[in-house]
CSV table of C-alpha atoms and ligand atoms in Angstrom, one decimal:
chain,number,residue,atom,x,y,z
A,1,MET,CA,-169.9,-138.6,-37.0
A,2,LEU,CA,-166.6,-137.3,-38.3
A,3,ARG,CA,-165.7,-133.7,-37.3
A,4,ALA,CA,-165.0,-131.0,-40.0
A,5,ARG,CA,-161.1,-130.3,-40.0
A,6,ILE,CA,-160.3,-126.8,-39.4
A,7,ALA,CA,-157.4,-124.7,-40.5
A,8,VAL,CA,-156.9,-121.4,-38.9
A,9,LEU,CA,-154.6,-118.8,-41.0
A,10,VAL,CA,-153.0,-116.2,-38.8
A,11,SER,CA,-150.4,-113.4,-39.1
A,12,GLY,CA,-150.1,-111.8,-35.7
A,13,GLY,CA,-151.1,-112.2,-32.0
A,14,GLY,CA,-153.5,-114.8,-32.4
A,15,THR,CA,-156.3,-113.9,-29.8
A,16,ASN,CA,-158.8,-114.9,-32.1
A,17,LEU,CA,-157.0,-118.5,-32.5
A,18,GLN,CA,-157.1,-118.5,-28.8
A,19,ALA,CA,-160.7,-118.0,-28.7
A,20,LEU,CA,-161.1,-121.1,-31.1
A,21,ILE,CA,-158.9,-123.2,-28.9
A,22,ASP,CA,-160.6,-122.3,-25.8
A,23,ALA,CA,-164.0,-122.9,-27.7
A,24,GLN,CA,-163.1,-126.3,-28.8
A,25,LYS,CA,-161.9,-127.0,-25.1
A,26,SER,CA,-165.2,-125.7,-23.7
A,27,GLY,CA,-167.4,-127.6,-26.2
A,28,ILE,CA,-168.8,-124.4,-28.1
A,29,ILE,CA,-167.0,-126.0,-31.2
A,30,LYS,CA,-168.0,-129.7,-31.3
A,31,SER,CA,-168.5,-130.2,-35.1
A,32,GLY,CA,-165.2,-129.2,-36.0
A,33,GLU,CA,-161.8,-129.8,-34.8
A,34,LEU,CA,-158.7,-127.3,-35.1
A,35,SER,CA,-156.2,-129.6,-37.3
A,36,LEU,CA,-153.7,-127.0,-38.8
A,37,VAL,CA,-152.5,-123.5,-38.2
A,38,ILE,CA,-150.6,-121.7,-41.0
A,39,SER,CA,-148.8,-118.4,-40.5
A,40,ASN,CA,-147.4,-115.9,-43.0
A,41,ASN,CA,-145.5,-114.5,-40.4
A,42,PRO,CA,-142.7,-116.6,-38.8
A,43,LYS,CA,-142.8,-114.2,-35.7
A,44,ALA,CA,-146.5,-114.4,-35.0
A,45,PHE,CA,-147.1,-115.2,-31.3
A,46,ALA,CA,-150.2,-117.1,-32.8
A,47,LEU,CA,-147.6,-119.9,-33.6
A,48,GLU,CA,-147.0,-120.4,-29.8
A,49,ARG,CA,-150.5,-120.5,-28.9
A,50,ALA,CA,-151.0,-123.2,-31.5
A,51,LYS,CA,-147.8,-125.1,-30.1
A,52,ALA,CA,-149.3,-124.8,-26.6
A,53,ALA,CA,-152.6,-126.3,-27.7
A,54,GLY,CA,-150.8,-129.2,-29.5
A,55,ILE,CA,-152.0,-128.2,-32.9
A,56,GLU,CA,-149.9,-128.8,-35.8
A,57,SER,CA,-148.5,-125.5,-37.5
A,58,ALA,CA,-146.6,-124.4,-40.6
A,59,VAL,CA,-144.9,-121.1,-41.7
A,60,LEU,CA,-145.5,-120.1,-45.4
A,61,THR,CA,-144.1,-116.7,-46.7
A,62,ARG,CA,-144.6,-114.8,-49.9
A,63,LYS,CA,-141.1,-113.7,-49.7
A,64,GLU,CA,-139.7,-117.0,-49.3
A,65,LEU,CA,-141.9,-118.5,-52.2
A,66,GLY,CA,-141.1,-115.8,-54.4
A,67,SER,CA,-144.7,-114.4,-55.4
A,68,GLN,CA,-148.4,-114.4,-54.1
A,69,GLU,CA,-149.3,-117.0,-56.6
A,70,ALA,CA,-146.4,-119.6,-55.3
A,71,PHE,CA,-147.5,-118.6,-51.6
A,72,GLU,CA,-151.2,-119.5,-52.3
A,73,ASP,CA,-150.2,-122.7,-54.3
A,74,ALA,CA,-148.2,-123.9,-51.4
A,75,MET,CA,-151.1,-123.1,-49.1
A,76,ILE,CA,-153.7,-124.9,-51.3
A,77,ALA,CA,-151.3,-127.8,-51.4
A,78,LEU,CA,-150.8,-128.1,-47.7
A,79,LEU,CA,-154.6,-127.6,-47.1
A,80,ASP,CA,-155.7,-130.1,-49.2
A,81,GLU,CA,-153.0,-132.7,-48.3
A,82,LYS,CA,-154.2,-132.3,-44.6
A,83,GLY,CA,-157.9,-132.7,-45.7
A,84,ILE,CA,-159.3,-129.6,-44.5
A,85,ASP,CA,-162.7,-128.9,-44.8
A,86,LEU,CA,-163.1,-125.3,-43.4
A,87,ILE,CA,-160.4,-122.4,-43.4
A,88,VAL,CA,-160.9,-119.5,-40.7
A,89,LEU,CA,-159.0,-116.3,-41.2
A,90,ALA,CA,-158.2,-115.1,-37.9
A,91,GLY,CA,-156.1,-111.9,-38.2
A,92,PHE,CA,-154.7,-113.1,-41.6
A,93,MET,CA,-153.3,-109.9,-43.0
A,94,SER,CA,-153.0,-111.0,-46.8
A,95,ILE,CA,-155.7,-110.6,-49.4
A,96,LEU,CA,-156.3,-113.9,-51.3
A,97,SER,CA,-156.9,-114.3,-55.1
A,98,GLU,CA,-159.9,-115.6,-56.8
A,99,LYS,CA,-158.2,-118.9,-57.6
A,100,PHE,CA,-157.7,-119.5,-54.0
A,101,THR,CA,-161.0,-118.4,-53.0
A,102,ARG,CA,-162.6,-120.3,-55.6
A,103,HIS,CA,-160.8,-123.6,-54.6
A,104,PHE,CA,-162.4,-123.3,-51.2
A,105,GLU,CA,-165.9,-121.7,-52.0
A,106,ASN,CA,-168.0,-121.5,-49.0
A,107,ARG,CA,-165.3,-123.2,-46.8
A,108,ILE,CA,-163.7,-119.9,-45.8
A,109,ILE,CA,-164.7,-117.5,-43.3
A,110,ASN,CA,-163.1,-114.4,-42.0
A,111,VAL,CA,-163.4,-112.2,-38.9
A,112,HIS,CA,-163.6,-108.3,-39.4
A,113,PRO,CA,-163.5,-105.9,-36.7
A,114,SER,CA,-166.4,-103.6,-37.7
A,115,LEU,CA,-169.8,-103.9,-38.8
A,116,ILE,CA,-169.7,-104.7,-42.6
A,117,PRO,CA,-170.3,-102.8,-44.8
A,118,SER,CA,-168.7,-99.9,-42.5
A,119,PHE,CA,-164.8,-99.6,-42.4
A,120,CYS,CA,-164.0,-102.6,-44.8
A,121,GLY,CA,-162.2,-103.6,-47.8
A,122,LYS,CA,-158.9,-103.1,-49.0
A,123,GLY,CA,-156.7,-101.1,-46.3
A,124,PHE,CA,-159.0,-101.6,-43.5
A,125,TYR,CA,-157.3,-103.9,-41.0
A,126,GLY,CA,-156.5,-104.1,-37.6
A,127,LEU,CA,-156.1,-100.8,-35.7
A,128,LYS,CA,-157.0,-98.9,-38.9
A,129,VAL,CA,-160.4,-100.0,-38.8
A,130,HIS,CA,-160.9,-98.7,-35.2
A,131,GLU,CA,-159.1,-95.3,-36.2
A,132,ALA,CA,-161.7,-95.0,-39.0
A,133,ALA,CA,-164.8,-95.8,-36.9
A,134,LEU,CA,-163.4,-93.1,-34.2
A,135,GLU,CA,-162.6,-90.4,-36.9
A,136,TYR,CA,-166.1,-90.8,-38.6
A,137,GLY,CA,-167.6,-90.5,-35.2
A,138,VAL,CA,-170.1,-93.5,-35.3
A,139,LEU,CA,-171.4,-94.5,-31.9
A,140,VAL,CA,-171.8,-98.0,-32.5
A,141,THR,CA,-169.4,-100.4,-34.1
A,142,GLY,CA,-168.8,-104.3,-33.7
A,143,ALA,CA,-167.4,-107.2,-35.6
A,144,THR,CA,-168.7,-109.3,-38.4
A,145,VAL,CA,-167.9,-113.0,-39.4
A,146,HIS,CA,-168.4,-113.7,-43.2
A,147,PHE,CA,-167.7,-115.9,-46.0
A,148,VAL,CA,-164.6,-115.2,-48.1
A,149,ASN,CA,-164.9,-114.7,-51.8
A,150,GLU,CA,-162.7,-112.6,-54.4
A,151,ILE,CA,-163.9,-109.2,-53.0
A,152,PRO,CA,-162.1,-108.2,-50.0
A,153,ASP,CA,-164.9,-108.1,-46.9
A,154,GLY,CA,-167.5,-108.8,-49.4
A,155,GLY,CA,-168.9,-112.5,-49.1
A,156,LYS,CA,-172.1,-113.2,-47.4
A,157,ILE,CA,-172.2,-112.4,-43.7
A,158,ILE,CA,-172.9,-115.1,-41.1
A,159,LEU,CA,-172.8,-113.5,-37.8
A,160,GLN,CA,-172.4,-109.7,-36.5
A,161,LYS,CA,-172.4,-108.2,-33.1
A,162,ALA,CA,-172.5,-104.6,-32.1
A,163,VAL,CA,-170.3,-102.9,-29.6
A,164,TYR,CA,-170.7,-99.5,-28.4
A,165,ILE,CA,-168.3,-96.6,-28.5
A,166,GLN,CA,-167.5,-95.1,-25.2
A,167,GLU,CA,-166.3,-91.5,-24.5
A,168,GLY,CA,-162.6,-91.2,-24.5
A,169,ASP,CA,-162.1,-94.4,-26.7
A,170,THR,CA,-158.8,-94.6,-28.4
A,171,PRO,CA,-158.3,-97.0,-31.3
A,172,GLU,CA,-156.5,-99.4,-28.7
A,173,SER,CA,-159.3,-99.4,-26.0
A,174,LEU,CA,-161.9,-99.9,-29.0
A,175,GLN,CA,-160.1,-102.7,-30.4
A,176,LYS,CA,-159.8,-104.3,-27.1
A,177,ARG,CA,-163.5,-104.1,-26.4
A,178,VAL,CA,-164.7,-105.3,-30.1
A,179,MET,CA,-162.4,-108.1,-29.5
A,180,GLU,CA,-163.4,-109.1,-25.9
A,181,GLN,CA,-167.4,-108.4,-26.5
A,182,ALA,CA,-167.8,-109.4,-30.3
A,183,GLU,CA,-165.0,-111.2,-32.1
A,184,TRP,CA,-164.0,-113.7,-29.4
A,185,GLN,CA,-167.5,-114.7,-29.3
A,186,ILE,CA,-169.0,-114.7,-32.9
A,187,LEU,CA,-165.7,-116.5,-34.4
A,188,PRO,CA,-166.0,-119.7,-32.5
A,189,GLN,CA,-170.0,-119.6,-32.9
A,190,ALA,CA,-169.7,-119.1,-36.7
A,191,ALA,CA,-166.9,-121.8,-36.8
A,192,GLU,CA,-169.2,-124.2,-35.2
A,193,LEU,CA,-172.4,-123.3,-37.3
A,194,VAL,CA,-170.2,-123.7,-40.6
A,195,SER,CA,-168.8,-126.9,-39.3
A,196,ALA,CA,-171.9,-128.5,-38.4
A,197,ASN,CA,-173.6,-127.5,-41.9
A,198,ILE,CA,-170.5,-129.0,-43.6
A,199,ILE,CA,-171.0,-132.2,-41.8
A,200,LYS,CA,-174.5,-132.2,-42.6
A,201,MET,CA,-173.9,-131.8,-46.2
A,202,ARG,CA,-171.5,-134.7,-46.3
A,203,GLY,CA,-174.0,-136.9,-44.4
A,204,SER,CA,-176.3,-136.3,-47.3
B,1,LIG,C1,-158.3,-108.9,-35.2
B,1,LIG,O1,-159.1,-107.5,-34.4
B,1,LIG,C2,-159.1,-109.1,-36.4
B,1,LIG,O2,-160.4,-108.8,-36.3
B,1,LIG,C3,-158.3,-108.3,-37.5
B,1,LIG,O3,-157.2,-108.2,-37.0
B,1,LIG,C4,-157.0,-108.5,-35.6
B,1,LIG,C5,-156.2,-109.7,-35.3
B,1,LIG,O4,-155.9,-110.1,-33.9
B,1,LIG,N1,-158.5,-108.6,-38.7
B,1,LIG,C6,-158.5,-107.8,-39.7
B,1,LIG,O5,-158.5,-106.8,-39.7
B,1,LIG,C7,-158.9,-108.5,-41.0
B,1,LIG,N2,-159.3,-107.5,-42.0
B,1,LIG,P1,-155.5,-111.4,-33.3
B,1,LIG,O6,-154.2,-111.8,-34.1
B,1,LIG,O7,-155.1,-111.3,-32.0
B,1,LIG,O8,-156.6,-112.5,-33.7
């Protein structure tokens, strides 16, 4: 059966993209194939990871395209042209409009570095999430993979994994543990689950 074509949207280091590449190699992702990487940051190291894995990539920036709408329209055109079935946001630091999320309804997933509904929504991204968790004093945090709709971090939850805070944790040490123990595991698992579902729906 034809695998679901996956596009990964990135902005930075791309360790979650790497986890997806590794999961495809090891067979954890078998219902989908990584077909395209789009970065909104020309300097993102994630682009090197895509190149090393032989995955086609493109850079699209709001600055060059003139507006958020033009940027999203260019992404929609490219994703449609490449026949993408599933979009994975892996450290993609741009909030997508309702027009974009509706166009790909139930076909966009995102990884967020906390247990939603804690420490999520507008302004909570990257290290800021872990700073907020430590400041609040929670003892357990984690990561969430969810569908993306027009509400930032507000779509249906697909998978979550808890991670314990340790004494002496800094935002950086916590970010690293949440990535290793949660994000890099549940993102590939969710990508496989949703890809398998897309194939199943196609077949019926
Ligand atoms: C990851 O921790 C991801 O969960 C987070 O940014 C980091 C990107 O790292 N995403 C968000 O905060 C989105 N709200 P990566 O580029 O190494 O995958």
